[in-house]
Amino acid sequence: MKTTVKYDLEVLKEEARELVKKGKIQRNEPIYALCKFIPGRDWVCVELELEENDFLLRDKIIDLLGNETWDDD
């Protein structure tokens, strides 16, 4: 039984936002840091989605997040 989850770019962005918010990863870390939080069997799907959207694993998390809104200024 194959149960691979489909990761689209918006899901990856939201996952990265949550991990940054929780302090699990930093904005200046490479996107590859996400692999610690995504099951290995799904990582190939993540890599393909990133590649299709012109992201490299060495790009920074902040590149993936794009514009952020701040609640408290």
CSV table of N, CA, C and O in Angstrom, one decimal:
chain,number,residue,atom,x,y,z
A,1,MET,N,0.8,-1.2,0.0
A,1,MET,CA,0.0,0.0,0.0
A,1,MET,C,0.9,1.2,0.0
A,1,MET,O,1.7,1.4,0.9
A,2,LYS,N,0.7,2.1,-1.0
A,2,LYS,CA,1.5,3.3,-1.1
A,2,LYS,C,0.7,4.5,-0.6
A,2,LYS,O,-0.4,4.7,-1.1
A,3,THR,N,1.2,5.2,0.4
A,3,THR,CA,0.5,6.3,1.0
A,3,THR,C,1.4,7.6,1.0
A,3,THR,O,1.5,8.2,2.0
A,4,THR,N,1.9,8.0,-0.1
A,4,THR,CA,2.7,9.2,-0.2
A,4,THR,C,1.8,10.4,-0.2
A,4,THR,O,0.8,10.4,-1.0
A,5,VAL,N,2.1,11.4,0.6
A,5,VAL,CA,1.4,12.6,0.7
A,5,VAL,C,1.8,13.6,-0.4
A,5,VAL,O,3.0,13.7,-0.7
A,6,LYS,N,0.9,14.3,-1.0
A,6,LYS,CA,1.2,15.3,-2.0
A,6,LYS,C,1.5,16.6,-1.3
A,6,LYS,O,0.7,17.1,-0.5
A,7,TYR,N,2.7,17.1,-1.5
A,7,TYR,CA,3.1,18.4,-0.9
A,7,TYR,C,3.1,19.4,-2.0
A,7,TYR,O,3.9,19.4,-2.9
A,8,ASP,N,2.2,20.4,-1.9
A,8,ASP,CA,2.2,21.5,-2.9
A,8,ASP,C,3.0,22.7,-2.2
A,8,ASP,O,3.3,22.6,-1.0
A,9,LEU,N,3.3,23.6,-3.0
A,9,LEU,CA,4.2,24.7,-2.5
A,9,LEU,C,3.5,25.5,-1.3
A,9,LEU,O,4.2,25.8,-0.4
A,10,GLU,N,2.2,25.7,-1.4
A,10,GLU,CA,1.5,26.4,-0.3
A,10,GLU,C,1.6,25.6,1.0
A,10,GLU,O,1.8,26.2,2.1
A,11,VAL,N,1.5,24.3,1.0
A,11,VAL,CA,1.6,23.4,2.2
A,11,VAL,C,3.0,23.6,2.7
A,11,VAL,O,3.2,23.7,3.9
A,12,LEU,N,4.0,23.5,1.8
A,12,LEU,CA,5.4,23.7,2.3
A,12,LEU,C,5.7,25.0,2.9
A,12,LEU,O,6.3,25.1,4.0
A,13,LYS,N,5.1,26.1,2.4
A,13,LYS,CA,5.3,27.4,2.9
A,13,LYS,C,4.6,27.5,4.3
A,13,LYS,O,5.2,28.1,5.2
A,14,GLU,N,3.5,27.0,4.4
A,14,GLU,CA,2.8,27.0,5.7
A,14,GLU,C,3.5,26.2,6.8
A,14,GLU,O,3.7,26.6,7.9
A,15,GLU,N,4.0,25.0,6.4
A,15,GLU,CA,4.8,24.2,7.3
A,15,GLU,C,6.1,25.0,7.7
A,15,GLU,O,6.4,25.0,8.9
A,16,ALA,N,6.7,25.6,6.8
A,16,ALA,CA,7.9,26.4,7.1
A,16,ALA,C,7.6,27.5,8.1
A,16,ALA,O,8.3,27.8,9.1
A,17,ARG,N,6.5,28.2,7.8
A,17,ARG,CA,6.0,29.3,8.7
A,17,ARG,C,5.8,28.9,10.1
A,17,ARG,O,6.2,29.5,11.1
A,18,GLU,N,5.1,27.7,10.2
A,18,GLU,CA,4.8,27.2,11.6
A,18,GLU,C,6.1,26.8,12.3
A,18,GLU,O,6.3,27.0,13.5
A,19,LEU,N,7.1,26.2,11.6
A,19,LEU,CA,8.3,25.8,12.2
A,19,LEU,C,9.2,27.0,12.6
A,19,LEU,O,9.8,26.9,13.7
A,20,VAL,N,9.1,28.0,11.8
A,20,VAL,CA,9.8,29.3,12.2
A,20,VAL,C,9.2,29.9,13.4
A,20,VAL,O,9.8,30.3,14.4
A,21,LYS,N,7.9,29.9,13.4
A,21,LYS,CA,7.1,30.5,14.5
A,21,LYS,C,7.4,29.8,15.8
A,21,LYS,O,7.5,30.4,16.9
A,22,LYS,N,7.5,28.5,15.8
A,22,LYS,CA,7.8,27.6,16.9
A,22,LYS,C,9.2,27.6,17.3
A,22,LYS,O,9.6,27.1,18.4
A,23,GLY,N,10.1,28.2,16.5
A,23,GLY,CA,11.5,28.3,16.8
A,23,GLY,C,12.3,27.0,16.5
A,23,GLY,O,13.4,26.8,16.9
A,24,LYS,N,11.7,26.1,15.7
A,24,LYS,CA,12.3,24.9,15.3
A,24,LYS,C,13.4,25.0,14.2
A,24,LYS,O,14.3,24.3,14.2
A,25,ILE,N,13.1,26.0,13.4
A,25,ILE,CA,14.1,26.4,12.3
A,25,ILE,C,14.2,27.9,12.3
A,25,ILE,O,13.3,28.6,12.7
A,26,GLN,N,15.3,28.4,11.7
A,26,GLN,CA,15.5,29.8,11.5
A,26,GLN,C,15.3,30.2,10.1
A,26,GLN,O,15.5,29.4,9.2
A,27,ARG,N,14.9,31.5,9.9
A,27,ARG,CA,14.7,32.0,8.5
A,27,ARG,C,16.0,31.9,7.6
A,27,ARG,O,15.8,31.8,6.4
A,28,ASN,N,17.1,32.0,8.2
A,28,ASN,CA,18.4,32.0,7.4
A,28,ASN,C,18.9,30.6,7.2
A,28,ASN,O,20.0,30.4,6.5
A,29,GLU,N,18.2,29.5,7.6
A,29,GLU,CA,18.7,28.2,7.3
A,29,GLU,C,18.3,27.8,5.9
A,29,GLU,O,17.3,28.3,5.4
A,30,PRO,N,19.0,26.8,5.3
A,30,PRO,CA,18.6,26.4,4.0
A,30,PRO,C,17.3,25.6,4.0
A,30,PRO,O,16.9,25.0,5.1
A,31,ILE,N,16.6,25.6,2.9
A,31,ILE,CA,15.3,24.9,2.8
A,31,ILE,C,15.5,23.4,3.2
A,31,ILE,O,14.6,22.8,3.7
A,32,TYR,N,16.7,22.9,3.0
A,32,TYR,CA,16.9,21.5,3.3
A,32,TYR,C,16.7,21.2,4.7
A,32,TYR,O,16.4,20.0,5.1
A,33,ALA,N,16.7,22.2,5.6
A,33,ALA,CA,16.4,22.0,7.0
A,33,ALA,C,15.0,21.4,7.3
A,33,ALA,O,14.8,20.8,8.3
A,34,LEU,N,14.1,21.6,6.3
A,34,LEU,CA,12.8,21.0,6.4
A,34,LEU,C,12.8,19.5,6.5
A,34,LEU,O,11.8,18.9,6.9
A,35,CYS,N,13.8,18.9,5.9
A,35,CYS,CA,13.8,17.4,5.8
A,35,CYS,C,13.8,16.7,7.2
A,35,CYS,O,13.3,15.6,7.3
A,36,LYS,N,14.1,17.5,8.2
A,36,LYS,CA,14.1,16.9,9.6
A,36,LYS,C,12.6,16.7,10.1
A,36,LYS,O,12.3,16.0,11.0
A,37,PHE,N,11.7,17.4,9.4
A,37,PHE,CA,10.3,17.5,9.9
A,37,PHE,C,9.3,16.8,8.9
A,37,PHE,O,8.1,16.8,9.1
A,38,ILE,N,9.8,16.3,7.8
A,38,ILE,CA,9.0,15.7,6.8
A,38,ILE,C,9.5,14.2,6.6
A,38,ILE,O,10.7,14.0,6.5
A,39,PRO,N,8.6,13.3,6.6
A,39,PRO,CA,9.0,11.9,6.5
A,39,PRO,C,9.8,11.6,5.3
A,39,PRO,O,9.6,12.2,4.2
A,40,GLY,N,10.8,10.8,5.4
A,40,GLY,CA,11.8,10.5,4.3
A,40,GLY,C,11.1,10.0,3.1
A,40,GLY,O,11.5,10.3,2.0
A,41,ARG,N,10.0,9.2,3.2
A,41,ARG,CA,9.3,8.7,2.1
A,41,ARG,C,8.6,9.7,1.3
A,41,ARG,O,8.3,9.6,0.1
A,42,ASP,N,8.4,10.9,1.9
A,42,ASP,CA,7.7,12.0,1.2
A,42,ASP,C,8.7,13.1,0.7
A,42,ASP,O,8.3,13.9,-0.1
A,43,TRP,N,9.9,13.0,1.1
A,43,TRP,CA,10.9,14.0,0.8
A,43,TRP,C,11.1,14.2,-0.7
A,43,TRP,O,11.3,15.3,-1.2
A,44,VAL,N,11.1,13.1,-1.4
A,44,VAL,CA,11.3,13.1,-2.9
A,44,VAL,C,10.2,14.0,-3.5
A,44,VAL,O,10.4,14.8,-4.4
A,45,CYS,N,9.0,13.9,-3.0
A,45,CYS,CA,7.8,14.7,-3.5
A,45,CYS,C,8.1,16.2,-3.2
A,45,CYS,O,7.8,17.1,-4.0
A,46,VAL,N,8.6,16.5,-2.0
A,46,VAL,CA,8.9,17.8,-1.6
A,46,VAL,C,10.0,18.4,-2.6
A,46,VAL,O,9.9,19.5,-3.1
A,47,GLU,N,11.0,17.6,-2.8
A,47,GLU,CA,12.1,18.1,-3.7
A,47,GLU,C,11.6,18.4,-5.1
A,47,GLU,O,12.0,19.4,-5.7
A,48,LEU,N,10.7,17.5,-5.6
A,48,LEU,CA,10.1,17.8,-6.9
A,48,LEU,C,9.3,19.0,-7.0
A,48,LEU,O,9.4,19.8,-7.9
A,49,GLU,N,8.5,19.2,-5.9
A,49,GLU,CA,7.7,20.4,-5.9
A,49,GLU,C,8.5,21.7,-5.8
A,49,GLU,O,8.3,22.7,-6.5
A,50,LEU,N,9.6,21.7,-5.0
A,50,LEU,CA,10.5,22.8,-4.9
A,50,LEU,C,11.2,23.1,-6.3
A,50,LEU,O,11.2,24.2,-6.7
A,51,GLU,N,11.6,22.0,-6.9
A,51,GLU,CA,12.3,22.2,-8.2
A,51,GLU,C,11.3,22.7,-9.3
A,51,GLU,O,11.7,23.6,-10.0
A,52,GLU,N,10.1,22.3,-9.3
A,52,GLU,CA,9.1,22.8,-10.2
A,52,GLU,C,8.8,24.3,-10.0
A,52,GLU,O,8.4,25.0,-11.0
A,53,ASN,N,9.1,24.7,-8.8
A,53,ASN,CA,8.8,26.2,-8.5
A,53,ASN,C,10.1,27.0,-8.4
A,53,ASN,O,10.1,28.0,-7.7
A,54,ASP,N,11.2,26.4,-9.0
A,54,ASP,CA,12.5,27.1,-9.1
A,54,ASP,C,13.1,27.4,-7.7
A,54,ASP,O,13.8,28.5,-7.5
A,55,PHE,N,13.0,26.5,-6.7
A,55,PHE,CA,13.7,26.6,-5.5
A,55,PHE,C,14.8,25.6,-5.4
A,55,PHE,O,14.6,24.5,-5.9
A,56,LEU,N,15.9,25.9,-4.8
A,56,LEU,CA,17.0,25.0,-4.6
A,56,LEU,C,17.0,24.6,-3.1
A,56,LEU,O,16.6,25.4,-2.3
A,57,LEU,N,17.5,23.5,-2.8
A,57,LEU,CA,17.6,23.1,-1.4
A,57,LEU,C,18.5,24.0,-0.6
A,57,LEU,O,18.4,24.1,0.6
A,58,ARG,N,19.4,24.6,-1.2
A,58,ARG,CA,20.4,25.5,-0.5
A,58,ARG,C,19.8,26.9,-0.4
A,58,ARG,O,20.3,27.7,0.4
A,59,ASP,N,18.7,27.2,-1.0
A,59,ASP,CA,18.0,28.5,-0.8
A,59,ASP,C,17.6,28.6,0.6
A,59,ASP,O,17.4,27.6,1.3
A,60,LYS,N,17.4,29.8,1.1
A,60,LYS,CA,17.1,30.1,2.5
A,60,LYS,C,15.6,29.9,2.7
A,60,LYS,O,14.8,30.2,1.8
A,61,ILE,N,15.2,29.6,3.9
A,61,ILE,CA,13.8,29.5,4.3
A,61,ILE,C,13.1,30.8,4.0
A,61,ILE,O,11.9,30.8,3.6
A,62,ILE,N,13.7,31.9,4.3
A,62,ILE,CA,13.1,33.2,4.1
A,62,ILE,C,12.7,33.4,2.6
A,62,ILE,O,11.7,34.0,2.3
A,63,ASP,N,13.4,32.8,1.7
A,63,ASP,CA,13.1,32.8,0.2
A,63,ASP,C,11.7,32.1,0.0
A,63,ASP,O,10.9,32.5,-0.8
A,64,LEU,N,11.6,31.0,0.7
A,64,LEU,CA,10.3,30.2,0.6
A,64,LEU,C,9.2,30.9,1.2
A,64,LEU,O,8.0,30.9,0.7
A,65,LEU,N,9.4,31.6,2.3
A,65,LEU,CA,8.3,32.3,3.0
A,65,LEU,C,7.8,33.5,2.3
A,65,LEU,O,6.6,33.9,2.4
A,66,GLY,N,8.7,34.2,1.6
A,66,GLY,CA,8.3,35.4,0.9
A,66,GLY,C,7.9,36.5,1.8
A,66,GLY,O,8.5,36.7,2.9
A,67,ASN,N,6.8,37.2,1.5
A,67,ASN,CA,6.4,38.3,2.4
A,67,ASN,C,5.7,37.8,3.6
A,67,ASN,O,4.8,36.9,3.5
A,68,GLU,N,6.1,38.3,4.8
A,68,GLU,CA,5.5,37.9,6.0
A,68,GLU,C,4.8,39.1,6.6
A,68,GLU,O,5.2,40.3,6.4
A,69,THR,N,3.7,38.9,7.3
A,69,THR,CA,3.0,40.0,8.1
A,69,THR,C,3.3,39.8,9.5
A,69,THR,O,3.4,38.7,10.1
A,70,TRP,N,3.5,41.0,10.2
A,70,TRP,CA,3.8,41.0,11.6
A,70,TRP,C,2.6,41.5,12.4
A,70,TRP,O,2.0,42.5,12.0
A,71,ASP,N,2.3,40.7,13.4
A,71,ASP,CA,1.1,41.0,14.2
A,71,ASP,C,1.4,42.1,15.2
A,71,ASP,O,0.6,43.0,15.5
A,72,ASP,N,2.6,42.1,15.8
A,72,ASP,CA,2.9,43.1,16.8
A,72,ASP,C,4.2,43.9,16.4
A,72,ASP,O,5.2,43.4,16.2
A,73,ASP,N,3.9,45.2,16.3
A,73,ASP,CA,5.0,46.1,15.9
A,73,ASP,C,5.2,47.1,17.0
A,73,ASP,O,4.4,47.6,17.7
